[in-house]
Amino acid sequence: MTFSDGVIRLEIPGEKYFKQYEEYREEFLASGDSMDGTGPLRRCDTGEKWLEEVNKYRDRETVPEGKVVATQFIGVRESDGRIVGMVQVRHYLNEYLKKYAGHIGYSVRPTERRKGFAKRMLALSLKFCRTIGIKKVMVSCLEENEASRRTIVSNGGVFVRREFEPDEKKYLEIYNIDLG
């Protein structure tokens, strides 16, 4: 399953990108940024392990305890095949996701930011949400993340509330995007 806008495509992760998954992870670890939308990438030191773990999220029978069924996408630049971002779409929400994180988590690798990839990936993710029947998408961002806020609003996000996330000890802004 692939969604493309001609500049970037969202595709289901596969074996051909093992090395790029590791490079993506290393870039985030070096920068100290959070790896939103990457599933278990932070704790997986090889591309093979990450792909194995990500695939568990695709089925109710294998999804890790406390998690929800989710589809993982990689954002691949059409011109050179480089992974520039990652997106995780959660098919439904548990209590934590309802309060803090929402249906979609995404990130753009630090060296590829400010090029419009987040906006494009979120737009393509919303197309996928429609295919699985999600009518109202919840998305959140850190209160201080102006770029993410603009990305969400440019894709139809409407501010709902501000929420303190105790594990991160930070405030999040919660948005809804109506797909109805």
Short mmCIF file of C-alpha atoms in Angstrom, two decimals:
data_model
loop_
_atom_site.label_atom_id
_atom_site.label_comp_id
_atom_site.label_asym_id
_atom_site.label_seq_id
_atom_site.Cartn_x
_atom_site.Cartn_y
_atom_site.Cartn_z
CA MET A 1 0.00 0.00 0.00
CA THR A 2 1.46 3.30 -1.12
CA PHE A 3 0.22 6.89 -1.09
CA SER A 4 2.11 9.47 -3.18
CA ASP A 5 1.88 13.12 -4.12
CA GLY A 6 4.71 13.03 -6.66
CA VAL A 7 7.32 14.45 -4.26
CA ILE A 8 7.04 12.00 -1.40
CA ARG A 9 5.39 8.63 -0.98
CA LEU A 10 4.23 6.85 2.12
CA GLU A 11 4.87 3.15 1.92
CA ILE A 12 4.76 0.19 4.24
CA PRO A 13 8.30 -0.56 5.50
CA GLY A 14 10.14 -3.41 3.83
CA GLU A 15 13.47 -5.20 3.92
CA LYS A 16 15.15 -3.07 1.25
CA TYR A 17 15.41 -0.15 3.70
CA PHE A 18 17.11 -1.92 6.66
CA LYS A 19 20.19 0.31 6.51
CA GLN A 20 18.11 3.49 6.14
CA TYR A 21 16.03 2.62 9.25
CA GLU A 22 19.27 2.41 11.23
CA GLU A 23 20.56 5.69 9.79
CA TYR A 24 17.24 7.40 10.58
CA ARG A 25 17.43 6.16 14.17
CA GLU A 26 21.06 7.25 14.56
CA GLU A 27 20.30 10.73 13.27
CA PHE A 28 17.57 11.15 15.89
CA LEU A 29 19.69 9.74 18.70
CA ALA A 30 22.54 12.12 17.78
CA SER A 31 20.21 15.14 17.72
CA GLY A 32 18.37 14.20 20.92
CA ASP A 33 14.98 14.63 19.23
CA SER A 34 11.92 12.50 19.94
CA MET A 35 11.10 9.82 17.39
CA ASP A 36 7.38 10.46 17.02
CA GLY A 37 5.64 8.18 14.56
CA THR A 38 8.43 5.62 14.46
CA GLY A 39 6.86 2.98 16.71
CA PRO A 40 9.55 1.05 18.60
CA LEU A 41 12.51 2.46 16.61
CA ARG A 42 14.24 4.01 19.65
CA ARG A 43 14.73 0.59 21.29
CA CYS A 44 15.52 -1.38 18.09
CA ASP A 45 19.19 -1.26 17.20
CA THR A 46 18.83 -2.99 13.81
CA GLY A 47 16.51 -2.44 10.88
CA GLU A 48 15.56 -6.11 10.96
CA LYS A 49 14.46 -5.92 14.60
CA TRP A 50 12.48 -2.72 14.00
CA LEU A 51 10.64 -4.20 11.02
CA GLU A 52 9.83 -7.33 13.01
CA GLU A 53 8.44 -5.24 15.88
CA VAL A 54 6.50 -2.84 13.62
CA ASN A 55 4.79 -5.76 11.90
CA LYS A 56 3.38 -6.89 15.27
CA TYR A 57 1.30 -3.71 15.40
CA ARG A 58 -0.58 -4.61 12.22
CA ASP A 59 -2.79 -7.29 13.83
CA ARG A 60 -4.90 -7.42 17.00
CA GLU A 61 -3.48 -10.88 17.73
CA THR A 62 0.13 -9.69 17.83
CA VAL A 63 -0.02 -6.03 18.86
CA PRO A 64 2.06 -5.51 22.05
CA GLU A 65 0.10 -5.27 25.29
CA GLY A 66 -1.11 -1.75 26.01
CA LYS A 67 -0.71 -0.71 22.36
CA VAL A 68 -3.24 -0.50 19.52
CA VAL A 69 -3.32 -1.76 15.96
CA ALA A 70 -1.34 0.65 13.83
CA THR A 71 0.00 0.96 10.32
CA GLN A 72 3.59 2.14 10.03
CA PHE A 73 4.65 4.14 7.01
CA ILE A 74 7.98 5.46 5.86
CA GLY A 75 8.09 8.75 3.97
CA VAL A 76 10.32 8.22 0.95
CA ARG A 77 11.45 11.09 -1.27
CA GLU A 78 10.52 10.14 -4.84
CA SER A 79 13.61 11.70 -6.44
CA ASP A 80 16.24 9.63 -4.63
CA GLY A 81 14.51 6.98 -2.50
CA ARG A 82 15.74 8.46 0.78
CA ILE A 83 13.60 8.03 3.89
CA VAL A 84 12.88 11.59 5.02
CA GLY A 85 10.18 10.83 7.58
CA MET A 86 8.03 8.24 9.32
CA VAL A 87 4.35 8.11 10.19
CA GLN A 88 2.38 5.77 12.43
CA VAL A 89 -1.41 5.70 12.01
CA ARG A 90 -3.29 4.18 14.94
CA HIS A 91 -6.53 2.56 13.85
CA TYR A 92 -8.34 3.31 17.12
CA LEU A 93 -7.49 5.00 20.41
CA ASN A 94 -6.86 3.61 23.88
CA GLU A 95 -7.18 5.85 26.94
CA TYR A 96 -3.63 7.23 26.66
CA LEU A 97 -3.99 8.02 22.96
CA LYS A 98 -7.41 9.66 23.54
CA LYS A 99 -5.91 11.99 26.09
CA TYR A 100 -2.47 12.74 24.62
CA ALA A 101 -1.24 11.32 21.33
CA GLY A 102 -4.11 10.70 18.92
CA HIS A 103 -4.34 8.75 15.68
CA ILE A 104 -1.21 9.96 13.91
CA GLY A 105 2.37 10.37 15.01
CA TYR A 106 4.99 11.61 12.57
CA SER A 107 8.55 12.83 12.39
CA VAL A 108 10.93 14.21 9.78
CA ARG A 109 14.62 13.44 10.11
CA PRO A 110 16.54 16.45 11.41
CA THR A 111 18.56 16.97 8.19
CA GLU A 112 15.38 17.06 6.07
CA ARG A 113 13.29 19.55 8.03
CA ARG A 114 11.83 22.82 6.71
CA LYS A 115 11.21 21.31 3.26
CA GLY A 116 7.47 20.67 3.58
CA PHE A 117 7.73 16.92 4.12
CA ALA A 118 5.72 16.87 7.37
CA LYS A 119 2.80 18.69 5.72
CA ARG A 120 2.86 16.27 2.79
CA MET A 121 3.15 13.18 5.01
CA LEU A 122 0.26 14.27 7.21
CA ALA A 123 -1.92 14.94 4.13
CA LEU A 124 -1.14 11.48 2.74
CA SER A 125 -1.79 9.93 6.17
CA LEU A 126 -5.24 11.50 6.20
CA LYS A 127 -5.99 9.78 2.88
CA PHE A 128 -5.10 6.47 4.51
CA CYS A 129 -7.29 7.29 7.52
CA ARG A 130 -10.25 7.66 5.18
CA THR A 131 -9.60 4.18 3.74
CA ILE A 132 -9.83 2.59 7.19
CA GLY A 133 -12.94 4.51 8.17
CA ILE A 134 -11.62 7.13 10.58
CA LYS A 135 -13.93 10.14 10.35
CA LYS A 136 -12.34 12.43 12.93
CA VAL A 137 -8.57 12.30 13.35
CA MET A 138 -6.90 13.43 16.56
CA VAL A 139 -3.34 14.75 16.27
CA SER A 140 -1.16 16.36 18.93
CA CYS A 141 2.06 18.31 19.12
CA LEU A 142 4.24 19.77 21.82
CA GLU A 143 3.04 23.24 22.78
CA GLU A 144 6.38 24.77 21.79
CA ASN A 145 6.57 23.02 18.40
CA GLU A 146 5.44 25.80 16.07
CA ALA A 147 6.37 23.86 12.92
CA SER A 148 4.20 20.90 13.90
CA ARG A 149 1.34 23.20 14.87
CA ARG A 150 1.47 24.84 11.41
CA THR A 151 1.60 21.40 9.77
CA ILE A 152 -1.52 20.25 11.61
CA VAL A 153 -3.47 23.47 11.03
CA SER A 154 -2.55 23.51 7.32
CA ASN A 155 -4.12 20.06 7.05
CA GLY A 156 -7.41 21.19 8.59
CA GLY A 157 -6.55 20.80 12.27
CA VAL A 158 -8.81 22.60 14.73
CA PHE A 159 -7.48 23.25 18.23
CA VAL A 160 -9.39 21.30 20.90
CA ARG A 161 -7.43 21.61 24.14
CA ARG A 162 -4.11 21.84 25.91
CA GLU A 163 -3.06 18.82 27.99
CA PHE A 164 -0.17 18.23 30.41
CA GLU A 165 1.59 14.91 29.67
CA PRO A 166 3.09 13.73 32.99
CA ASP A 167 5.70 11.30 31.58
CA GLU A 168 7.25 13.94 29.33
CA LYS A 169 6.43 16.75 31.77
CA LYS A 170 5.35 18.92 28.85
CA TYR A 171 2.18 20.49 27.53
CA LEU A 172 0.63 19.16 24.34
CA GLU A 173 -1.82 20.85 22.01
CA ILE A 174 -4.61 18.55 20.83
CA TYR A 175 -6.23 19.04 17.41
CA ASN A 176 -9.02 17.33 15.50
CA ILE A 177 -9.19 17.01 11.73
CA ASP A 178 -12.67 16.23 10.44
CA LEU A 179 -12.61 13.86 7.47
CA GLY A 180 -16.41 13.51 7.29
#
